[in-house]
CSV table of C-alpha atoms in Angstrom, one decimal:
chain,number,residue,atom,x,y,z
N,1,UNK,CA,13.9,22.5,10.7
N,2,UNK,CA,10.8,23.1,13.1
N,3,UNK,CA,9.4,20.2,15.4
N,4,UNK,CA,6.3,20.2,16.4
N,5,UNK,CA,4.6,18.0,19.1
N,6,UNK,CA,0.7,18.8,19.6
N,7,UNK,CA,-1.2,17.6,21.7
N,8,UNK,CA,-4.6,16.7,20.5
N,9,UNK,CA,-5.8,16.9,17.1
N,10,UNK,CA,-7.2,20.3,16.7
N,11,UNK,CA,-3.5,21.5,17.3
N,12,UNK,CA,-2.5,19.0,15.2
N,13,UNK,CA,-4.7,20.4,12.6
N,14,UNK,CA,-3.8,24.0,13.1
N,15,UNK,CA,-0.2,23.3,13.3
N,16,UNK,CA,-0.6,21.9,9.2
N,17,UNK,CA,-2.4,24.9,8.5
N,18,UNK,CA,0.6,27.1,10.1
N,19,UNK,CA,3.1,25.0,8.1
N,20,UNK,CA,1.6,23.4,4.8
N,21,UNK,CA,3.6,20.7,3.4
N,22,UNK,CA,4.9,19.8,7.4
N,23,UNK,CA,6.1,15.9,7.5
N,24,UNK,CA,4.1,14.2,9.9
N,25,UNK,CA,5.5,11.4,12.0
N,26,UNK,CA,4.1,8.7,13.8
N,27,UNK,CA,6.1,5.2,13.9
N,28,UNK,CA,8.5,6.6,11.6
N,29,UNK,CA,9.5,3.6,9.7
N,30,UNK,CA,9.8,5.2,6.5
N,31,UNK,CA,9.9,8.5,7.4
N,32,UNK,CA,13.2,8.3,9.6
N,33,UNK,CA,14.9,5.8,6.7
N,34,UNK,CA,14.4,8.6,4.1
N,35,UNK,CA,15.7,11.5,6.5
N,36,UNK,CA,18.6,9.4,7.6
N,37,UNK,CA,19.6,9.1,4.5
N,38,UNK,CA,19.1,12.4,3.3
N,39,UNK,CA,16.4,11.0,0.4
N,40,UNK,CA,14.1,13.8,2.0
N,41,UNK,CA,14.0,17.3,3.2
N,42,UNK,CA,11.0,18.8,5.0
N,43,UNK,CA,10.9,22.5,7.0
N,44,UNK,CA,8.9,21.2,9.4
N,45,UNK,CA,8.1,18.0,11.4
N,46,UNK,CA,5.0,17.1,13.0
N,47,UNK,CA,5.0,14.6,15.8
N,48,UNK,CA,1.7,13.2,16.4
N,49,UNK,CA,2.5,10.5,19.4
N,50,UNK,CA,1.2,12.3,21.9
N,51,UNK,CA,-3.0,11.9,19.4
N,52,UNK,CA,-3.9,8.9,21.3
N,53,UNK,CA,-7.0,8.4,19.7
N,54,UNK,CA,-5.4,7.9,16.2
N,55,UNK,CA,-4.2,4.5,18.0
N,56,UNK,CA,-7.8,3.7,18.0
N,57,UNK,CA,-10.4,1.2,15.9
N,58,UNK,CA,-14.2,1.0,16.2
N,59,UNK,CA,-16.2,-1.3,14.3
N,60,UNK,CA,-20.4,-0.7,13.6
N,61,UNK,CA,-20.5,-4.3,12.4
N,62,UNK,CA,-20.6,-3.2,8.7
N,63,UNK,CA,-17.4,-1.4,8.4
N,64,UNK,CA,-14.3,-0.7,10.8
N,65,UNK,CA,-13.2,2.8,11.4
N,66,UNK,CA,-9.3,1.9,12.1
N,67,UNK,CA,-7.2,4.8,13.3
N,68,UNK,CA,-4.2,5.9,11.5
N,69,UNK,CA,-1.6,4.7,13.8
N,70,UNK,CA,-2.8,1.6,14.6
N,71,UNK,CA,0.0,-0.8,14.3
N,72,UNK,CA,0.3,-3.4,12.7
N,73,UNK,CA,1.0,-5.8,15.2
N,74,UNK,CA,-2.7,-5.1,16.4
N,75,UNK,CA,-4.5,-5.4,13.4
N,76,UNK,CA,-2.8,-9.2,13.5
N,77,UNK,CA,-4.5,-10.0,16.7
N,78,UNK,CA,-7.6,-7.9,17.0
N,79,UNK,CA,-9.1,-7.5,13.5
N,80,UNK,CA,-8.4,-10.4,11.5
N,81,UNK,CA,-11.8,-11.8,11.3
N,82,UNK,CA,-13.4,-8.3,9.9
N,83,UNK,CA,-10.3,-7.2,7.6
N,84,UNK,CA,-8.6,-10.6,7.0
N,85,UNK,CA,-6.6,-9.7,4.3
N,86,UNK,CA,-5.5,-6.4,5.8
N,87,UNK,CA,-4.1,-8.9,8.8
N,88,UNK,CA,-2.8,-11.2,6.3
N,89,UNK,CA,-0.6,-8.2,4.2
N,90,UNK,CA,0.3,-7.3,7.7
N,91,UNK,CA,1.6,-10.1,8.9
N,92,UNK,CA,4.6,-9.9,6.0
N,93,UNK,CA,5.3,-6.0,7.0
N,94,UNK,CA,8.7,-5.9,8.4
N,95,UNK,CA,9.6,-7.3,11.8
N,96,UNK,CA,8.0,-7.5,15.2
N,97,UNK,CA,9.7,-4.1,15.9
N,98,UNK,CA,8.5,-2.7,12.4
N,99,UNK,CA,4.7,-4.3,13.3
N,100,UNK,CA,4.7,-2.8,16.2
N,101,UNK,CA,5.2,0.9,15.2
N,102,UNK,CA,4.0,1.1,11.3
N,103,UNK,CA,0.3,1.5,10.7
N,104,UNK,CA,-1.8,1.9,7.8
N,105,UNK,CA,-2.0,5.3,7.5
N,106,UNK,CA,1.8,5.3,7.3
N,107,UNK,CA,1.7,3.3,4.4
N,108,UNK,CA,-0.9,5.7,3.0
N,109,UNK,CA,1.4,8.9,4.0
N,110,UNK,CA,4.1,7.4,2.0
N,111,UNK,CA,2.0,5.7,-0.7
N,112,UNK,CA,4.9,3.8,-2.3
N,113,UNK,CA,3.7,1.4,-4.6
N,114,UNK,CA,5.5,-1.4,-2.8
N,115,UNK,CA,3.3,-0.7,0.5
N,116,UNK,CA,1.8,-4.0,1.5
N,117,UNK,CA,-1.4,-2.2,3.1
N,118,UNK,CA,-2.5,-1.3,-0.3
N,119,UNK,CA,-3.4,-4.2,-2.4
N,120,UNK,CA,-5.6,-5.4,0.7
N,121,UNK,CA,-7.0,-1.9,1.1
N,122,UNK,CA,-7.9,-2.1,-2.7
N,123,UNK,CA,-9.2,-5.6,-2.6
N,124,UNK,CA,-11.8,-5.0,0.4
N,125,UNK,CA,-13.8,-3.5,-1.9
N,126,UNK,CA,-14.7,0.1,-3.5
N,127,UNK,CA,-16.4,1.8,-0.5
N,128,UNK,CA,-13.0,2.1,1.4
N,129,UNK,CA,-12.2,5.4,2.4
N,130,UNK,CA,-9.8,7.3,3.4
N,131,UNK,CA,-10.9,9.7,6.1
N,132,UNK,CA,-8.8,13.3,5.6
N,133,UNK,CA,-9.0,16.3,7.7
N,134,UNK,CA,-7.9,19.7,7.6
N,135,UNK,CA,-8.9,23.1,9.4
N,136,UNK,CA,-11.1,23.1,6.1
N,137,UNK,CA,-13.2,19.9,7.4
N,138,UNK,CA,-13.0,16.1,6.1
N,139,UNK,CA,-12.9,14.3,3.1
N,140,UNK,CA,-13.5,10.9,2.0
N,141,UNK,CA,-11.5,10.2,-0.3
N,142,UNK,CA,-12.1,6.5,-2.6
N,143,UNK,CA,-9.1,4.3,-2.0
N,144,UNK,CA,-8.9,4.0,-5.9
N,145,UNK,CA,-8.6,8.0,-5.9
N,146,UNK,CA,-6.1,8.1,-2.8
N,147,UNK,CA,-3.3,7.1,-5.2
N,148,UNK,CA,-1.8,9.9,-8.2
N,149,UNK,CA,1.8,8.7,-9.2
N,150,UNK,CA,4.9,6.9,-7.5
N,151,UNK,CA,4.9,7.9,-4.1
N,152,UNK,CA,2.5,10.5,-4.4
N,153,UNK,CA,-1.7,10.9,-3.0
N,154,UNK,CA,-4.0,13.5,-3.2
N,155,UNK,CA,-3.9,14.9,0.1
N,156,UNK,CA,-3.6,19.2,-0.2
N,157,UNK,CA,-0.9,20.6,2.2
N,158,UNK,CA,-2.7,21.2,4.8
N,159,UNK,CA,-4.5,17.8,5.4
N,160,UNK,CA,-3.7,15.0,7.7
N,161,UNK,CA,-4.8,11.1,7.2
N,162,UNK,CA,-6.7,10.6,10.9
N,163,UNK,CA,-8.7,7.2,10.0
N,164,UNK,CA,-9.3,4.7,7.3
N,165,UNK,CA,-13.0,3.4,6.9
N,166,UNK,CA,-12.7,-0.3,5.3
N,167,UNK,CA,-16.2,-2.3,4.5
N,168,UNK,CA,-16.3,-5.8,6.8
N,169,UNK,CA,-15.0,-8.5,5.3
N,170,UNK,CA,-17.9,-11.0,4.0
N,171,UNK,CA,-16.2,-13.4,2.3
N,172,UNK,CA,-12.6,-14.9,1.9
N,173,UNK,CA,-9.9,-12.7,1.5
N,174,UNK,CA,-6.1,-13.5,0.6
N,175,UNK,CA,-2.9,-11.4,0.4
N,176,UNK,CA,0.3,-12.2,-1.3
N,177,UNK,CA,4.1,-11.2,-2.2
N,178,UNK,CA,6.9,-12.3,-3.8
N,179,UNK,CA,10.8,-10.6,-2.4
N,180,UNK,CA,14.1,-11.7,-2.4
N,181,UNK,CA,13.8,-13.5,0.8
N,182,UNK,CA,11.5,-14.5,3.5
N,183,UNK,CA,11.7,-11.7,5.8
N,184,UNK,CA,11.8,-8.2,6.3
N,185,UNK,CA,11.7,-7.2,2.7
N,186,UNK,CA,10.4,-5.5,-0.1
N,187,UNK,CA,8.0,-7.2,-2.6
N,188,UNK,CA,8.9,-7.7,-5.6
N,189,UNK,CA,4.9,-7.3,-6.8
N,190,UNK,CA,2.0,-8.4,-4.4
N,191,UNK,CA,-1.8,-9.7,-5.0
N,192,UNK,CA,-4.6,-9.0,-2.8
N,193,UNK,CA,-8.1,-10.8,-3.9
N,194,UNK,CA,-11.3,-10.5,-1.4
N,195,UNK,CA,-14.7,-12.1,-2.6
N,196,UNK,CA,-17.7,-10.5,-1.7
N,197,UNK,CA,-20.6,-13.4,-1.8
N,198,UNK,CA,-23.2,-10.4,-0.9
N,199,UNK,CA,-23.3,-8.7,-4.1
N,200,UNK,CA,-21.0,-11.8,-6.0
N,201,UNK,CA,-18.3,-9.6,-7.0
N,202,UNK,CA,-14.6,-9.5,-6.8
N,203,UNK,CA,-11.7,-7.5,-5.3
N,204,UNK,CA,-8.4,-7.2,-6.7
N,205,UNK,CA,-5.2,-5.5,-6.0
N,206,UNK,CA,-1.9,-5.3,-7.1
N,207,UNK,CA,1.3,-3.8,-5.6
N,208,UNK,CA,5.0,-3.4,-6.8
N,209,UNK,CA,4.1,-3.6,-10.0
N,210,UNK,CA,3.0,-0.2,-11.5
N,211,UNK,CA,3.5,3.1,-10.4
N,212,UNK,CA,0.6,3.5,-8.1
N,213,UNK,CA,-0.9,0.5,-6.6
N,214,UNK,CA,-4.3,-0.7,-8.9
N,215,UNK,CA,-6.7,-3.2,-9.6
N,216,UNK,CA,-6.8,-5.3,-11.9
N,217,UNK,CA,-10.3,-4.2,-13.0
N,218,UNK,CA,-11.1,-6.6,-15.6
N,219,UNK,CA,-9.9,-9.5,-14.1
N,220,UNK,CA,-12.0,-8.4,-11.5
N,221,UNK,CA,-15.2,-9.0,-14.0
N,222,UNK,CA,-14.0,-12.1,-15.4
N,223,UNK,CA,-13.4,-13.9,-12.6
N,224,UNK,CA,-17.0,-12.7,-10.8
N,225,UNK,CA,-19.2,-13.7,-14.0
N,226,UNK,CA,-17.2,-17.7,-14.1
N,227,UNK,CA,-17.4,-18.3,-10.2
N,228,UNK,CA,-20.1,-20.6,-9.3
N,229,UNK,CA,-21.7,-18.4,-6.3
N,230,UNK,CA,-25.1,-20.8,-5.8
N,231,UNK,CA,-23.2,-24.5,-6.3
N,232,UNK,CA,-20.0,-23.8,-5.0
N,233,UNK,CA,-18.5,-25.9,-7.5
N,234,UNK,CA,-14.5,-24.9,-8.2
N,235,UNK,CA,-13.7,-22.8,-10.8
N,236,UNK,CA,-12.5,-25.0,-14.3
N,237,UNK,CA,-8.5,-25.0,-14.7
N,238,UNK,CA,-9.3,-22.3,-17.9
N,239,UNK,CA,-11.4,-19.4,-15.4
N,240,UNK,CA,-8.2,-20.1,-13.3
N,241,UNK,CA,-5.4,-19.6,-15.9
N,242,UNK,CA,-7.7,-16.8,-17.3
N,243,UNK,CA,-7.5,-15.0,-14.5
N,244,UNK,CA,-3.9,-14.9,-13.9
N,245,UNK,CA,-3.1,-13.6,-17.2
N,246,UNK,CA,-5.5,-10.5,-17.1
N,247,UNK,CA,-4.0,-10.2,-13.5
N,248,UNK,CA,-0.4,-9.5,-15.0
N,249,UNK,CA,-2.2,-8.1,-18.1
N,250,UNK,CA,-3.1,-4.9,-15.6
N,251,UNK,CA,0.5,-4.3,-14.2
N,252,UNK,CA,2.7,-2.0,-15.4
N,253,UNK,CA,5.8,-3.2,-14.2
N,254,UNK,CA,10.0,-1.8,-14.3
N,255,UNK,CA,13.0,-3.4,-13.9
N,256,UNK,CA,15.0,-2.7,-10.9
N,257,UNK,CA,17.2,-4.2,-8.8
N,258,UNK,CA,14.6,-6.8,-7.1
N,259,UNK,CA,13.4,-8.0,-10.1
N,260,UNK,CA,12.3,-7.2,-14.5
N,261,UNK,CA,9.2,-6.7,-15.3
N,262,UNK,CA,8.3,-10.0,-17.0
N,263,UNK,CA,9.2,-11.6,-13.7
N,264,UNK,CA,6.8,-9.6,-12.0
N,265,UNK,CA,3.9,-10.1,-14.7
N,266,UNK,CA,4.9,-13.6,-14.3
N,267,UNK,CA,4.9,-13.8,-10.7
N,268,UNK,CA,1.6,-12.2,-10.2
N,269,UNK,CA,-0.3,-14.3,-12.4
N,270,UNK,CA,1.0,-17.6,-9.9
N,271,UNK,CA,-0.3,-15.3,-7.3
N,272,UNK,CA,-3.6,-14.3,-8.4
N,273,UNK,CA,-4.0,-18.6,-9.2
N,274,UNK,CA,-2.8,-19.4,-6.1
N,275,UNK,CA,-4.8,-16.6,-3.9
N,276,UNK,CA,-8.2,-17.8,-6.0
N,277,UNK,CA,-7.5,-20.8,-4.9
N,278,UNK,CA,-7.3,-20.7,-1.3
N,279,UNK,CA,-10.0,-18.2,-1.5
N,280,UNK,CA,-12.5,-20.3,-3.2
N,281,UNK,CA,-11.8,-23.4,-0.3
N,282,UNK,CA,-12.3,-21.0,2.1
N,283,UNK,CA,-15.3,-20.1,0.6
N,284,UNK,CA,-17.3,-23.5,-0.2
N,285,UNK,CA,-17.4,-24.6,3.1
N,286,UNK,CA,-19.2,-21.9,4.2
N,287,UNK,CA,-21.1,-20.5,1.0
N,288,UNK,CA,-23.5,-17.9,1.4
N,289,UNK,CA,-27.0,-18.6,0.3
């Protein structure tokens, strides 16, 4: 097995070129689980510590440019007035040691539908982007294209994840799981929900609870045709209950060892209730015009 350590991102880039397919490496938190265990086998590993600007975030006010290997930890205490929901998924990643080493782009690398960065990522709205790069040049890739089975994206060989563009929050945003126990675990399903006053629509995501991490797209619909935008008013007990059932209606759910599958439908339709709700008092107080 080759290791390679470059030293700025051009290398980096022309080191994936050299070796298609290399695994790249930044906090490690899954990556050194599944070698450990011998769950995966690479020819080649690609260190990319020493890329200091993929530590990086920049904001323009409408969106926030957040590097690949920001941690965790750092989203929690610097972004979680623009991506609120991304600060609330990663409040539940792991522990303070995990936080401090994952990052978003990690959980993108992997793309295991039990990520808790995606549902949030999918909530935030459609113009979310993952920013890819090869030798080749860049793609933006939609976050609802990122994902193309269980574990599995749609980055070619040769590219590398260097930023994720995610729209401002500009409404309420809420983030969810269910697991075994209170800590360091893996959901058993997970809800993100974001309004967006601006254009009165809503985001939706689901995690742990298909094979790729989705929306629930017509829940989505529903619930932004019933909410009263102008009056504020709450929605009635039905738009509420509605909503939960088209919410589990979108997963595709297994049983495994963490839970069946009508646990999980059932459990996601008390968490896309309960996330609406919290959403919607966090919204009233401060209604958009």
């Amino acid at each position: 097995m080759e290791f390679l350590r470059p030293a700025t991102w051009d290398e980096a880039l022309a080191a994936m070129a050299d070796h298609p397919g290399a695994l790249p490496i930044s906090g490690g938190t899954d990556v050194m689980v599944e070698l450990n265990f011998d769950l995966r086998r690479t020819s080649a590993i690609l260190d990319l510590n020493r890329i200091t600007e993929l530590g990086r975030w920049s904001s323009d006010g409408a969106s926030v440019r957040l590097g690949a290997a920001v941690p965790y930890a750092r989203i929690i205490d610097e972004l979680s007035g623009p991506l609120p929901g991304l600060a609330l998924a990663s409040r539940t990643v792991g522990s303070p040691q995990i936080r401090n080493r994952g990052s978003v782009g990690g959980n993108l690398g992997a793309a295991s539908p039990a990520g808790d960065a995606h549902p949030a990522l999918l909530a935030a709205g459609r113009g979310v982007r993952v920013e890819a790069h090869s030798v080749r040049g860049v793609r933006l890739i939609p976050i609802d294209e990122f994902y193309v089975g269980v574990k599995r994206h749609c980055l070619a060989p040769d590219e590398l994840i260097r930023a994720v563009r995610i729209p401002v929050a500009d409404g309420p945003q809420q983030f969810s799981k269910v697991g075994t126990r209170n800590a360091m675990v893996i959901a058993v399903c997970a809800f993100g929900l974001a309004l967006h006053p601006k254009d009165r629509t809503v985001g939706t995501g689901i995690g742990s609870a298909a094979p790729t991490p989705r929306r629930a797209s017509d829940a989505e619909a529903y619930l932004a045709g019933e909410l009263a935008w102008e009056s504020g008013d709450p929605p009635a007990p039905r738009v509420v209950r509605r909503f939960g059932e088209l919410v589990a209606a979108a997963a595709d759910p297994i049983d495994d060892v963490r839970g069946t599958a009508a646990y999980r439908r059932h459990a996601l339709a008390v968490l896309a209730r309960r996330t609406l709700t919290w959403c919607w008092n966090d919204y009233r107080p401060g209604r958009a015009a």
